[in-house]
Coordinates of C-alpha atoms and ligand atoms in Angstrom, one line a residue:
M1177 CA -63.1 -8.3 36.1
V1178 CA -63.5 -5.6 33.5
I1179 CA -61.3 -2.6 34.1
V1180 CA -61.3 -1.2 30.6
N1181 CA -61.5 2.5 30.7
D1182 CA -59.8 5.6 29.6
G1183 CA -59.3 6.9 33.0
K1184 CA -56.4 6.9 35.4
L1185 CA -56.2 4.1 38.1
L1186 CA -55.0 5.4 41.4
N1187 CA -51.9 3.6 42.8
W1188 CA -52.1 1.9 46.1
Q1189 CA -50.9 4.9 48.2
E1190 CA -53.6 6.9 46.9
I1191 CA -56.2 4.2 47.4
H1192 CA -55.0 3.6 50.8
K1193 CA -55.3 7.2 51.9
N1194 CA -59.0 7.2 50.7
L1195 CA -60.0 3.8 52.0
E1196 CA -62.7 5.2 54.5
Q1197 CA -64.2 7.4 51.9
L1198 CA -64.3 4.5 49.5
R1199 CA -65.9 2.1 51.9
S1200 CA -68.6 4.5 52.8
K1201 CA -69.3 5.3 49.3
S1202 CA -69.5 1.8 48.2
L1203 CA -71.9 1.1 51.1
D1204 CA -74.2 4.0 50.1
Q1205 CA -74.2 2.7 46.6
L1206 CA -75.1 -1.0 47.7
M1207 CA -77.9 0.5 49.7
K1208 CA -79.1 2.6 46.9
I1209 CA -79.3 -0.5 44.6
Y1210 CA -80.9 -2.5 47.4
N1211 CA -83.5 0.0 48.3
K1212 CA -84.4 0.6 44.7
Y1213 CA -84.8 -3.1 43.7
K1214 CA -85.4 -5.0 46.8
D1215 CA -89.1 -5.5 46.2
I1216 CA -89.3 -6.4 42.5
Q1217 CA -91.0 -9.7 41.9
N1218 CA -91.7 -11.8 38.9
D1219 CA -88.8 -10.8 36.8
P1220 CA -88.6 -13.3 33.8
F1221 CA -86.0 -16.0 33.8
K1222 CA -83.1 -15.1 31.5
W1223 CA -79.7 -16.3 31.2
G1224 CA -76.5 -16.3 29.2
D1225 CA -73.0 -17.8 29.2
E1226 CA -69.6 -16.3 29.1
I1227 CA -66.7 -18.1 27.4
E1228 CA -63.1 -17.0 27.3
Y1229 CA -61.1 -18.1 24.2
S1230 CA -57.3 -18.3 23.9
I1231 CA -55.8 -17.5 20.6
V1232 CA -52.6 -19.5 19.6
R1233 CA -50.1 -19.6 16.7
F1234 CA -48.5 -22.7 15.4
D1235 CA -45.1 -22.8 13.9
H1236 CA -45.3 -26.1 12.1
E1237 CA -41.7 -26.4 11.1
A1238 CA -40.3 -25.6 14.5
K1239 CA -43.0 -27.6 16.1
K1240 CA -43.7 -24.9 18.5
V1241 CA -47.1 -23.3 19.5
Q1242 CA -47.3 -20.1 21.4
L1243 CA -50.1 -17.9 22.7
L1244 CA -50.9 -15.2 20.3
L1245 CA -51.0 -11.4 21.5
K1246 CA -53.4 -10.2 19.1
S1247 CA -56.7 -9.4 20.9
E1248 CA -56.2 -5.7 20.7
K1249 CA -56.1 -5.9 17.0
F1250 CA -59.2 -8.2 17.0
F1251 CA -61.2 -5.7 19.1
D1252 CA -60.3 -2.9 16.7
H1253 CA -61.4 -5.1 13.9
I1254 CA -64.7 -6.1 15.4
A1255 CA -65.3 -2.3 16.3
K1256 CA -65.0 -1.3 12.8
L1257 CA -67.1 -4.2 11.5
K1258 CA -69.8 -3.4 13.9
E1259 CA -69.8 0.2 12.7
K1260 CA -69.9 -0.6 9.2
Y1261 CA -72.0 -3.7 8.9
L1262 CA -74.1 -4.2 12.0
D1263 CA -77.4 -3.7 10.2
E1264 CA -76.7 -6.1 7.4
N1265 CA -74.6 -8.5 9.3
D1266 CA -77.1 -10.6 11.5
D1267 CA -74.5 -12.8 12.9
L1268 CA -72.4 -10.0 14.5
S1269 CA -75.5 -8.6 16.2
K1270 CA -75.9 -11.9 18.0
V1271 CA -72.7 -11.8 19.8
D1272 CA -70.5 -9.5 22.0
F1273 CA -66.7 -9.6 22.8
H1274 CA -65.0 -8.3 25.9
A1275 CA -61.3 -7.5 26.7
E1276 CA -59.7 -9.6 29.2
Y1277 CA -56.5 -9.5 31.3
T1278 CA -54.1 -10.5 28.6
S1279 CA -53.9 -10.1 24.9
Y1280 CA -54.2 -13.7 24.0
I1281 CA -57.7 -14.1 25.6
I1282 CA -61.1 -12.9 24.1
E1283 CA -64.2 -13.1 26.2
T1284 CA -67.4 -13.7 24.3
I1285 CA -71.1 -13.6 25.2
P1286 CA -74.3 -13.8 23.4
S1287 CA -75.4 -10.2 22.8
K1288 CA -78.8 -10.9 24.4
P1289 CA -79.6 -13.2 27.2
N1290 CA -81.7 -16.3 26.4
D1291 CA -85.1 -17.0 27.9
D1292 CA -86.2 -20.3 29.3
N1293 CA -87.9 -21.7 26.4
L1294 CA -86.4 -25.3 26.3
N1295 CA -87.3 -25.7 22.6
K1296 CA -84.9 -23.1 21.7
F1297 CA -81.9 -24.2 23.8
D1298 CA -80.0 -25.3 20.5
C1299 CA -79.3 -21.6 20.0
V1300 CA -76.8 -21.8 22.9
Q1301 CA -74.3 -24.1 21.1
E1302 CA -75.1 -22.2 17.7
N1303 CA -74.1 -19.1 19.4
M1304 CA -70.9 -20.4 21.0
K1305 CA -69.8 -21.8 17.5
L1306 CA -70.5 -18.3 15.8
R1307 CA -68.3 -16.6 18.3
R1308 CA -65.5 -19.0 17.7
Q1309 CA -66.0 -18.6 14.0
I1310 CA -65.9 -14.8 14.0
I1311 CA -62.6 -14.9 16.0
Q1312 CA -61.3 -17.5 13.6
K1313 CA -62.1 -15.7 10.6
F1314 CA -60.1 -12.6 11.8
L1315 CA -57.0 -14.7 12.2
D1316 CA -54.2 -15.3 9.8
E1317 CA -52.8 -18.6 8.6
N1318 CA -51.7 -20.9 11.4
E1319 CA -53.4 -19.0 13.9
Y1320 CA -56.4 -20.6 15.7
V1321 CA -58.8 -20.0 18.4
I1322 CA -59.1 -22.7 21.1
P1323 CA -61.2 -23.0 24.4
L1324 CA -58.4 -23.8 26.8
T1325 CA -58.5 -23.5 30.5
C1326 CA -54.8 -23.1 30.9
F1327 CA -52.2 -23.2 28.1
P1328 CA -49.6 -26.0 29.2
Q1329 CA -46.6 -23.9 28.8
L1330 CA -47.9 -20.6 30.4
G1331 CA -44.9 -19.0 31.8
C1332 CA -42.4 -21.2 29.9
S1333 CA -39.6 -19.3 27.8
N1334 CA -41.2 -17.8 24.7
F1335 CA -44.7 -18.9 25.5
T1336 CA -46.1 -16.0 23.6
Y1337 CA -46.0 -14.7 20.0
P1338 CA -44.4 -12.0 19.9
S1339 CA -42.2 -13.1 22.8
H1340 CA -41.9 -11.2 25.9
N1341 CA -39.5 -12.7 28.3
P1342 CA -39.4 -11.8 31.9
V1343 CA -37.1 -9.1 33.1
D1344 CA -33.5 -9.9 33.7
S1345 CA -32.5 -10.7 37.1
D1346 CA -30.3 -7.5 37.6
Q1347 CA -33.2 -5.2 36.4
R1348 CA -36.0 -7.0 38.3
T1349 CA -38.3 -4.8 40.4
K1350 CA -40.9 -5.7 43.0
Y1351 CA -43.4 -5.9 40.2
D1352 CA -41.7 -8.3 38.0
S1353 CA -42.3 -11.9 37.9
Y1354 CA -39.7 -14.6 37.2
Y1355 CA -41.7 -16.1 34.5
Y1356 CA -44.4 -13.8 33.2
S1357 CA -43.8 -10.4 31.6
N1358 CA -46.0 -7.5 32.4
D1359 CA -45.9 -6.8 28.7
I1360 CA -48.2 -9.6 28.1
I1361 CA -51.0 -7.8 30.1
M1362 CA -53.5 -6.2 27.9
K1363 CA -52.4 -2.6 27.2
R1364 CA -55.4 -0.7 26.6
A1365 CA -57.0 -1.8 29.9
L1366 CA -55.9 -0.9 33.4
F1367 CA -55.2 -4.4 34.4
K1368 CA -51.4 -3.8 34.8
S1369 CA -52.0 -1.0 37.4
A1370 CA -54.3 -3.4 39.3
T1371 CA -51.7 -6.0 39.3
C1372 CA -49.1 -3.5 40.7
N1373 CA -51.6 -2.3 43.2
K1374 CA -52.3 -5.8 44.5
I1375 CA -48.4 -6.2 44.9
D1376 CA -47.9 -3.0 46.7
R1377 CA -50.9 -3.9 49.0
K1378 CA -49.6 -7.5 49.8
Q1379 CA -45.9 -6.1 49.6
S1380 CA -45.1 -9.2 47.7
L1381 CA -45.7 -10.9 44.3
P1382 CA -48.4 -13.6 44.5
H1383 CA -46.8 -16.9 45.2
V1384 CA -48.5 -20.0 44.0
Y1385 CA -47.4 -23.5 44.5
V1386 CA -48.9 -26.4 42.5
P1387 CA -47.9 -30.0 43.5
V1388 CA -46.1 -31.7 40.8
Y1389 CA -47.2 -35.1 39.5
K1390 CA -44.6 -37.5 40.3
D1391 CA -44.1 -39.9 37.3
K1392 CA -41.8 -42.8 37.3
N1393 CA -38.8 -40.8 36.0
T1394 CA -39.6 -37.5 37.9
L1395 CA -36.7 -36.5 40.2
D1396 CA -37.3 -37.0 43.9
P1397 CA -37.4 -34.5 45.2
F1398 CA -38.7 -32.8 42.0
K1399 CA -36.8 -29.6 41.2
E1400 CA -37.7 -27.1 38.5
D1401 CA -35.2 -26.8 35.7
N1402 CA -34.8 -23.0 36.2
L1403 CA -34.6 -22.7 40.0
N1404 CA -34.8 -19.4 41.9
D1405 CA -35.1 -18.7 45.6
K1406 CA -38.8 -18.9 45.7
C1407 CA -39.0 -22.4 44.2
R1408 CA -39.9 -25.2 46.5
D1409 CA -39.1 -29.0 46.2
D1410 CA -42.0 -31.0 44.6
F1411 CA -43.9 -27.9 43.7
I1412 CA -44.4 -25.8 40.4
H1413 CA -43.9 -22.2 41.3
L1414 CA -45.9 -19.5 39.7
D1415 CA -45.7 -15.7 40.7
H1416 CA -48.0 -13.6 38.7
D1417 CA -51.7 -12.7 38.3
G1418 CA -51.3 -13.8 34.7
F1419 CA -51.2 -17.4 35.8
A1420 CA -54.7 -16.8 37.3
M1421 CA -56.3 -14.2 35.0
G1422 CA -54.6 -15.8 32.2
C1423 CA -56.7 -18.8 32.6
C1424 CA -60.0 -19.2 30.9
C1425 CA -63.4 -20.5 32.3
I1426 CA -67.0 -20.7 31.3
Q1427 CA -69.6 -19.0 33.5
A1428 CA -73.4 -19.0 33.4
T1429 CA -75.4 -16.1 34.6
F1430 CA -79.2 -16.2 35.2
Q1431 CA -81.8 -13.7 36.4
A1432 CA -84.1 -14.7 39.2
E1433 CA -87.7 -13.5 39.6
S1434 CA -86.8 -11.6 42.9
L1435 CA -84.0 -11.0 45.4
E1436 CA -85.4 -13.7 47.6
Q1437 CA -85.2 -16.2 44.7
A1438 CA -81.7 -15.1 43.8
C1439 CA -80.5 -15.7 47.3
H1440 CA -82.3 -19.0 47.4
L1441 CA -80.9 -20.4 44.2
Y1442 CA -77.3 -19.0 45.0
D1443 CA -77.5 -21.2 48.0
Q1444 CA -78.9 -24.2 46.4
L1445 CA -76.3 -24.3 43.5
T1446 CA -73.3 -23.6 45.9
P1447 CA -73.1 -27.3 47.1
I1448 CA -73.3 -28.5 43.5
A1449 CA -70.2 -26.4 42.5
P1450 CA -67.5 -28.9 43.6
V1451 CA -68.8 -31.8 41.7
V1452 CA -69.2 -29.6 38.5
L1453 CA -65.6 -28.5 38.9
A1454 CA -64.4 -32.0 39.2
L1455 CA -66.4 -33.0 36.1
S1456 CA -65.3 -30.1 34.1
A1457 CA -61.6 -30.6 35.1
S1458 CA -59.3 -29.5 32.3
S1459 CA -56.0 -28.1 33.5
P1460 CA -53.6 -30.7 34.6
V1461 CA -50.4 -28.9 33.2
W1462 CA -48.8 -25.8 34.7
K1463 CA -45.7 -24.1 33.4
G1464 CA -44.7 -27.1 31.4
Y1465 CA -45.0 -29.7 34.2
L1466 CA -47.7 -32.2 34.8
A1467 CA -49.3 -31.3 38.1
D1468 CA -50.9 -33.4 40.8
M1469 CA -54.1 -31.6 40.3
D1470 CA -56.7 -31.1 37.5
C1471 CA -58.3 -27.8 38.1
R1472 CA -57.3 -24.0 38.0
W1473 CA -59.3 -23.3 41.4
N1474 CA -56.3 -23.6 43.7
V1475 CA -54.1 -21.5 41.5
L1476 CA -56.6 -18.8 41.6
K1477 CA -57.1 -18.9 45.1
Q1478 CA -53.4 -18.5 45.8
A1479 CA -52.9 -15.9 43.1
F1480 CA -55.7 -13.7 44.1
D1481 CA -54.8 -13.8 47.9
D1482 CA -53.9 -10.2 48.4
R1483 CA -53.7 -10.4 52.2
S1484 CA -50.9 -8.4 53.9
R1485 CA -48.7 -10.1 56.5
E1486 CA -51.0 -8.4 59.0
E1487 CA -54.0 -9.8 57.6
L1488 CA -52.5 -13.2 57.6
G1489 CA -51.8 -12.8 61.3
L1490 CA -48.0 -12.9 60.8
E1491 CA -47.6 -9.4 62.2
P1492 CA -49.7 -7.4 64.8
L1493 CA -52.5 -5.3 63.1
N1494 CA -51.3 -2.0 62.5
K1495 CA -52.1 -0.7 59.0
S1496 CA -54.7 -3.4 58.3
R1497 CA -58.1 -3.8 59.9
F1498 CA -58.6 -7.5 60.2
I1499 CA -57.0 -10.9 60.4
L1500 CA -58.6 -12.7 57.4
R1501 CA -58.8 -16.3 57.2
R1502 CA -59.8 -16.8 53.6
S1503 CA -58.2 -15.6 50.3
R1504 CA -60.1 -13.1 48.3
F1505 CA -60.7 -15.9 45.9
D1506 CA -62.2 -18.7 47.9
T1507 CA -65.0 -21.1 48.5
T1508 CA -68.2 -19.6 49.5
D1509 CA -68.2 -18.6 53.1
V1510 CA -71.7 -17.3 53.6
Y1511 CA -75.0 -18.5 52.4
L1512 CA -77.6 -15.8 51.5
S1513 CA -80.9 -17.3 52.6
E1514 CA -82.3 -17.8 56.0
E1515 CA -82.3 -21.6 55.7
G1516 CA -78.8 -21.5 54.3
S1517 CA -77.4 -19.2 57.1
K1518 CA -77.7 -22.3 59.5
Y1519 CA -75.0 -23.9 57.5
N1520 CA -72.4 -21.2 57.7
L1521 CA -70.2 -23.2 60.0
A1522 CA -66.7 -22.6 58.6
Q1523 CA -64.9 -19.6 60.0
Y1524 CA -65.0 -16.4 58.0
D1525 CA -64.5 -12.7 58.9
R1526 CA -66.8 -9.8 58.6
D1527 CA -66.8 -6.0 59.2
D1528 CA -69.1 -5.6 62.1
S1529 CA -69.9 -2.0 61.4
V1530 CA -70.9 -2.9 57.9
Y1531 CA -73.2 -5.6 59.2
E1532 CA -74.8 -3.2 61.7
R1533 CA -75.4 -0.5 59.2
L1534 CA -76.9 -2.9 56.5
T1535 CA -79.2 -4.6 59.0
N1536 CA -80.2 -1.2 60.5
E1537 CA -81.2 0.0 57.2
G1538 CA -83.4 -3.1 56.5
M1539 CA -81.2 -5.6 54.7
S1540 CA -81.9 -9.2 55.9
P1541 CA -79.2 -10.5 58.3
E1542 CA -78.1 -13.2 55.8
L1543 CA -77.4 -10.9 52.9
A1544 CA -75.8 -8.3 55.4
E1545 CA -73.5 -11.1 56.5
H1546 CA -72.3 -11.5 52.8
F1547 CA -71.7 -8.1 52.3
A1548 CA -70.0 -7.6 55.6
S1549 CA -67.6 -10.4 54.8
M1550 CA -67.0 -8.8 51.4
F1551 CA -66.3 -5.3 53.0
T1552 CA -63.4 -6.8 54.9
R1553 CA -61.5 -6.5 51.5
D1554 CA -60.1 -3.3 50.2
P1555 CA -60.6 -2.1 46.7
Y1556 CA -57.4 -2.3 44.7
A1557 CA -58.7 -0.9 41.4
V1558 CA -60.1 2.5 41.6
L1559 CA -60.3 5.0 39.0
E1560 CA -59.5 8.6 39.7
E1561 CA -62.7 10.0 38.4
D1562 CA -64.7 7.4 40.5
L1563 CA -63.1 8.5 43.8
N1564 CA -65.0 11.9 43.6
N1565 CA -67.9 10.9 41.7
F1566 CA -71.0 11.4 43.8
D1567 CA -73.6 11.4 41.0
E1568 CA -76.9 10.2 42.0
D1569 CA -76.8 7.1 39.7
F1570 CA -73.1 6.2 40.1
V1571 CA -72.5 2.9 41.7
G1572 CA -69.0 2.1 40.4
N1573 CA -67.3 1.9 43.7
F1574 CA -69.6 -1.0 44.7
D1575 CA -69.4 -2.6 41.4
M1576 CA -65.7 -2.8 41.4
L1577 CA -65.6 -4.2 45.0
N1578 CA -68.3 -6.9 44.2
S1579 CA -66.5 -8.0 40.9
T1580 CA -63.2 -8.3 42.6
N1581 CA -64.2 -10.6 45.3
W1582 CA -64.6 -14.2 44.2
R1583 CA -66.7 -17.0 45.5
L1584 CA -68.0 -20.2 43.9
L1585 CA -71.0 -18.1 42.7
R1586 CA -71.4 -14.4 42.3
F1587 CA -74.5 -12.5 43.6
K1588 CA -75.1 -9.9 41.0
P1589 CA -77.4 -7.0 42.1
P1590 CA -79.2 -5.1 39.4
P1591 CA -77.3 -2.4 37.8
F1592 CA -78.6 0.8 39.3
S1593 CA -79.7 2.5 36.2
S1594 CA -81.2 -0.3 34.4
A1595 CA -83.9 0.6 31.9
E1596 CA -87.5 0.7 33.2
S1597 CA -88.8 -1.7 30.6
E1598 CA -88.8 -5.4 29.7
N1599 CA -85.0 -5.0 29.3
R1600 CA -84.6 -4.1 32.9
I1601 CA -81.9 -6.2 34.4
G1602 CA -82.8 -7.8 37.8
W1603 CA -81.1 -10.0 40.4
R1604 CA -78.8 -12.5 39.0
V1605 CA -76.6 -15.2 40.1
E1606 CA -73.5 -16.2 38.2
F1607 CA -72.2 -20.0 38.5
R1608 CA -68.4 -19.7 38.3
P1609 CA -66.4 -23.0 39.0
T1610 CA -66.8 -24.7 35.5
E1611 CA -63.5 -25.2 33.6
L1612 CA -63.6 -24.6 29.9
Q1613 CA -64.4 -27.6 27.6
L1614 CA -63.0 -28.3 24.3
T1615 CA -66.0 -28.2 22.0
D1616 CA -69.1 -26.1 21.8
F1617 CA -71.0 -29.2 22.5
H1618 CA -69.2 -29.7 25.8
N1619 CA -69.6 -26.0 26.7
A1620 CA -73.2 -25.8 25.9
A1621 CA -73.8 -28.9 27.7
F1622 CA -72.3 -27.6 31.0
A1623 CA -74.1 -24.1 30.7
T1624 CA -77.3 -25.8 30.0
F1625 CA -77.0 -28.3 32.7
I1626 CA -76.7 -25.6 35.4
I1627 CA -79.8 -23.9 34.0
L1628 CA -81.7 -27.1 33.8
L1629 CA -80.7 -27.8 37.4
T1630 CA -81.8 -24.4 38.4
K1631 CA -85.3 -25.0 36.9
T1632 CA -85.4 -28.4 38.6
I1633 CA -84.5 -27.0 42.1
L1634 CA -87.4 -24.7 41.6
K1635 CA -89.9 -27.1 40.4
F1636 CA -89.3 -29.7 42.9
N1637 CA -88.3 -27.5 45.8
L1638 CA -85.0 -29.2 46.3
N1639 CA -82.6 -28.7 49.0
F1640 CA -78.9 -29.4 48.6
L1641 CA -77.5 -27.3 51.5
I1642 CA -74.5 -28.7 53.4
D1643 CA -72.4 -26.8 56.0
T1644 CA -69.6 -24.7 54.6
I1645 CA -66.9 -26.8 56.5
R1646 CA -67.8 -29.8 54.3
L1647 CA -68.1 -27.5 51.2
D1648 CA -64.5 -26.3 51.9
E1649 CA -63.4 -30.0 52.0
N1650 CA -65.4 -30.8 48.8
M1651 CA -63.5 -28.1 47.0
T1652 CA -60.2 -29.4 48.2
R1653 CA -61.2 -32.8 46.9
A1654 CA -62.7 -31.7 43.7
S1655 CA -59.4 -30.2 42.5
R1656 CA -57.4 -33.3 42.9
R1657 CA -56.1 -35.4 40.1
N1658 CA -58.9 -37.5 38.8
A1659 CA -61.3 -36.3 41.4
Y1660 CA -64.2 -37.2 39.1
Q1661 CA -63.4 -40.9 39.5
N1662 CA -61.3 -41.2 42.7
E1663 CA -62.9 -38.8 45.3
K1664 CA -66.0 -38.7 47.3
F1665 CA -67.8 -35.6 48.1
Y1666 CA -70.1 -34.7 51.1
F1667 CA -73.6 -34.5 49.6
R1668 CA -77.0 -34.0 51.1
V1669 CA -79.3 -36.8 50.4
N1670 CA -82.4 -35.7 51.9
V1671 CA -83.1 -33.2 49.1
E1672 CA -86.9 -33.4 48.5
N1673 CA -89.1 -31.3 50.7
S1674 CA -86.4 -31.1 53.4
F1675 CA -86.4 -27.4 54.4
G1676 CA -86.3 -27.2 58.1
E1677 CA -85.0 -30.7 58.4
E1678 CA -81.5 -31.5 59.4
A1679 CA -79.1 -32.4 56.5
Q1680 CA -78.5 -36.0 56.0
V1681 CA -75.1 -36.0 54.6
E1682 CA -73.4 -38.9 52.8
E1683 CA -69.9 -39.2 51.0
L1684 CA -70.8 -39.8 47.5
S1685 CA -68.7 -40.3 44.2
A1686 CA -69.4 -38.0 41.3
N1687 CA -71.1 -40.9 39.7
E1688 CA -73.5 -41.4 42.6
I1689 CA -74.2 -37.6 42.7
I1690 CA -75.0 -37.4 39.0
N1691 CA -76.6 -40.8 38.3
G1692 CA -78.0 -41.7 41.8
N1693 CA -77.8 -44.6 44.2
S1694 CA -80.2 -46.2 46.7
K1695 CA -80.2 -43.1 48.9
F1696 CA -80.3 -40.2 46.3
K1697 CA -82.1 -40.0 43.0
G1698 CA -79.1 -38.3 41.2
L1699 CA -79.1 -34.9 39.6
V1700 CA -79.6 -36.3 36.0
P1701 CA -82.5 -38.4 37.0
L1702 CA -84.0 -35.2 38.8
V1703 CA -83.5 -33.2 35.7
K1704 CA -85.1 -35.8 33.5
E1705 CA -88.1 -35.8 35.7
Y1706 CA -88.4 -32.1 35.3
L1707 CA -88.0 -32.4 31.6
N1708 CA -90.7 -35.1 31.3
Q1709 CA -93.1 -32.6 32.7
Q1710 CA -92.3 -29.9 30.1
E1711 CA -93.7 -29.5 26.6
L1712 CA -90.8 -30.3 24.5
N1713 CA -90.4 -31.1 20.9
T1714 CA -88.6 -34.3 20.0
E1715 CA -85.7 -32.6 18.6
A1716 CA -85.1 -30.3 21.6
R1717 CA -85.5 -33.2 24.0
D1718 CA -83.0 -35.2 22.0
K1719 CA -80.4 -32.4 22.2
L1720 CA -81.0 -31.9 26.0
D1721 CA -80.7 -35.7 26.6
K1722 CA -77.4 -35.7 24.8
Y1723 CA -76.1 -33.0 27.1
L1724 CA -77.3 -35.0 30.1
S1725 CA -75.7 -38.0 28.8
L1726 CA -72.3 -36.4 28.6
F1727 CA -72.8 -36.1 32.5
E1728 CA -74.0 -39.6 32.9
Q1729 CA -71.1 -40.9 30.9
R1730 CA -68.4 -38.8 32.3
A1731 CA -69.5 -39.3 36.0
C1732 CA -69.4 -43.2 35.5
G1733 CA -66.0 -43.0 33.9
K1734 CA -67.0 -44.0 30.4
L1735 CA -66.0 -40.6 29.0
L1736 CA -62.9 -38.7 30.2
T1737 CA -62.5 -35.2 31.5
T1738 CA -60.4 -33.0 29.4
A1739 CA -57.7 -33.2 32.1
A1740 CA -57.7 -36.9 31.9
Y1741 CA -57.6 -36.9 28.2
I1742 CA -54.6 -34.5 28.2
R1743 CA -52.7 -36.8 30.8
K1744 CA -53.5 -39.7 28.6
F1745 CA -52.3 -37.8 25.5
I1746 CA -49.0 -36.8 27.1
N1747 CA -48.4 -40.3 28.7
E1748 CA -48.8 -41.9 25.3
H1749 CA -46.5 -39.4 23.6
P1750 CA -43.4 -41.1 22.1
K1751 CA -41.3 -38.2 23.3
Y1752 CA -42.6 -38.1 26.8
N1753 CA -39.9 -39.2 29.3
H1754 CA -42.3 -39.9 32.2
D1755 CA -40.5 -37.1 34.1
S1756 CA -43.5 -34.6 34.4
K1757 CA -41.9 -32.4 31.8
I1758 CA -43.8 -31.3 28.8
S1759 CA -41.4 -30.1 25.9
D1760 CA -42.1 -27.7 23.1
E1761 CA -42.9 -30.7 20.8
I1762 CA -45.2 -32.5 23.1
N1763 CA -47.1 -29.2 23.7
Y1764 CA -47.2 -28.5 20.0
D1765 CA -48.7 -32.0 19.2
L1766 CA -51.2 -31.7 22.2
M1767 CA -52.5 -28.3 21.2
W1768 CA -52.7 -29.4 17.6
R1769 CA -54.9 -32.3 18.7
L1770 CA -56.8 -30.2 21.2
Y1771 CA -57.5 -27.6 18.3
Q1772 CA -58.7 -30.3 15.9
I1773 CA -61.0 -31.8 18.6
S1774 CA -62.4 -28.3 19.2
N1775 CA -63.0 -27.7 15.5
N1776 CA -64.7 -31.1 15.2
D1777 CA -61.9 -32.1 12.6
I1778 CA -61.4 -35.4 14.2
E1779 CA -63.4 -37.8 16.2
C1780 CA -62.6 -38.3 20.0
P1781 CA -64.5 -41.2 21.4
E1782 CA -62.9 -40.7 24.8
L1783 CA -64.6 -37.3 25.1
I1784 CA -67.8 -37.4 23.1
V1785 CA -70.6 -39.8 23.2
Ligands
ADP728 P1 -69.5 -10.3 34.0 O1 -68.3 -10.3 33.2 O2 -69.7 -9.2 34.8 O3 -69.8 -11.6 34.6 P2 -70.7 -10.3 31.3 O4 -71.4 -9.0 30.9 O5 -69.5 -10.6 30.7 O6 -70.7 -10.1 32.9 O7 -71.8 -11.5 31.2 C1 -73.0 -11.4 31.5 C2 -73.8 -12.7 31.2 O8 -75.2 -12.5 31.7 C3 -73.9 -12.9 29.6 O9 -74.0 -14.2 29.3 C4 -75.3 -12.2 29.3 O10 -75.9 -13.0 28.3 C5 -76.1 -12.6 30.6 N1 -77.1 -11.6 30.9 C6 -77.2 -10.4 30.5 N2 -78.4 -9.8 30.9 C7 -78.9 -10.9 31.6 C8 -80.2 -10.7 32.4 N3 -81.0 -9.8 32.5 N4 -80.4 -11.9 33.1 C9 -79.6 -13.0 33.0 N5 -78.5 -13.0 32.3 C10 -78.2 -12.0 31.8
MG729 MG1 -67.8 -11.2 31.6
MG730 MG1 -63.8 -13.0 31.9
MG731 MG1 -68.7 -13.3 34.5

């Protein structure tokens, strides 16, 4: 979500008064985009990744590491550099940096999307390295950039530098968390207003409960060290958007050749998402405690849940329009293709009037269903100038709604005013579940794998569709501790030329899904079959095979996930008391090790082939 703008964000009361108008404007804008671009065909395949980096500061004497609030300064620095040197500095022209919710995160992308020339795929890893290096060059002594999904001491006392402790209890307002100060939110952007609007809409802070990992010396029942009335036995309590938007991930976005192909690929990659989440797991510690889960997904699902008591069905509908059965951030509820829609078996909610209007105006029933589900949600980030902007080419109200509703993948319609040239941006799909990996190699491998799989799906007409009830269940399983080794996932095994056939679904381990078994060839063997048919130079093929081998070896347990590695490190740390608590010193040692791995300063055979 990018809400960086000089404008004024409306407060929730102002948005609430204008909801009808906002909805109708967003719908008009969606239809404008749809009608303008629905028939485009043969757009070239393009793709790119997004990585969010954390910046940290080590105090080696005190053995303390903190998240460093310095991204505003970094953006000033980059703006100046780009102004002065862009022509001469080829490196700078290859990358872009985006502001994120907090001042310790910097989002980075390649400045131009990649094409699908497999011989050039090594530029992906190179570009990631370059982005990291540019940030690192800006930092001072003892300050480092690290690709981290979740800082283990997020929300502990003094977890940022400079320190911003939460508001004292006698001064706390309804907008104040017990753990996470609003001063950590990126100042220049409008994120803070959005966070407050969400609280006003829900009439509560977000409350997230992460199950604690019960180690041999963990109290039973487990209680947090600093208790308050919202804490619950056996859970780690979090209560701020910063625990969600202050996490990082890696996303891959590709452009399909047409609307139909974008819908098809959105559907086909959806059932793959849980196993990729499990294999990429890297967030086992929350607020200084070891958790009994390895991924960020369920934290974001709870933190972004903006449903009011009425929408949750706890009070009769009065101010709200619907009872809503899903969080605003949740597993995919609606497939987009005709074939996919047969598998929409889990319950979801939709705005019937939106569905009617969209289908009456020519949108496919499947896509209309997707947007009718999205339009049950209110916008909670609206710029004053956007409320009354009726310009012909303005689609900002729709864009904001689309980018503040989260499913496993995001369906990205073309920007309305995209250039009419080879740079025109078409129908895109963003793959979103992947947790951030420690090295450029791992991150490039995950981004590349999704793209290779996309090409393989198209080449062999593969069909991975399973129903959304089992998809929900797979997501629950994928987040569990060591899911990549311990869990089984519902998976379709009749994937080749099986459109129109009933799904034959088995429960498979990540290893069987990646490497195959007697009933299913396996994702990596399928991708290799695709690669065998491509004209590839040896060097490129070697590189791609190394990426695939990461998946082969992680899935079979020869290599660890980052989460498993972090657990192992903590477990073996001499100061760890096996009580689920991660002290300043353990965190310091852990973060130093993770930094060294990310910078390739040390070898790590548990993680790298
Ligand atoms: P958002 O934050 O809305 O998801 P970003 O601008 O941060 O979007 O990232 C967009 C990603 O999509 C980048 O990796 C970029 O390289 C890639 N990209 C840009 N244009 C295209 C395109 N036409 N087709 C596919 N990918 C694209
Ligand atoms: Mg982005
Ligand atoms: Mg981002
Ligand atoms: Mg994105």
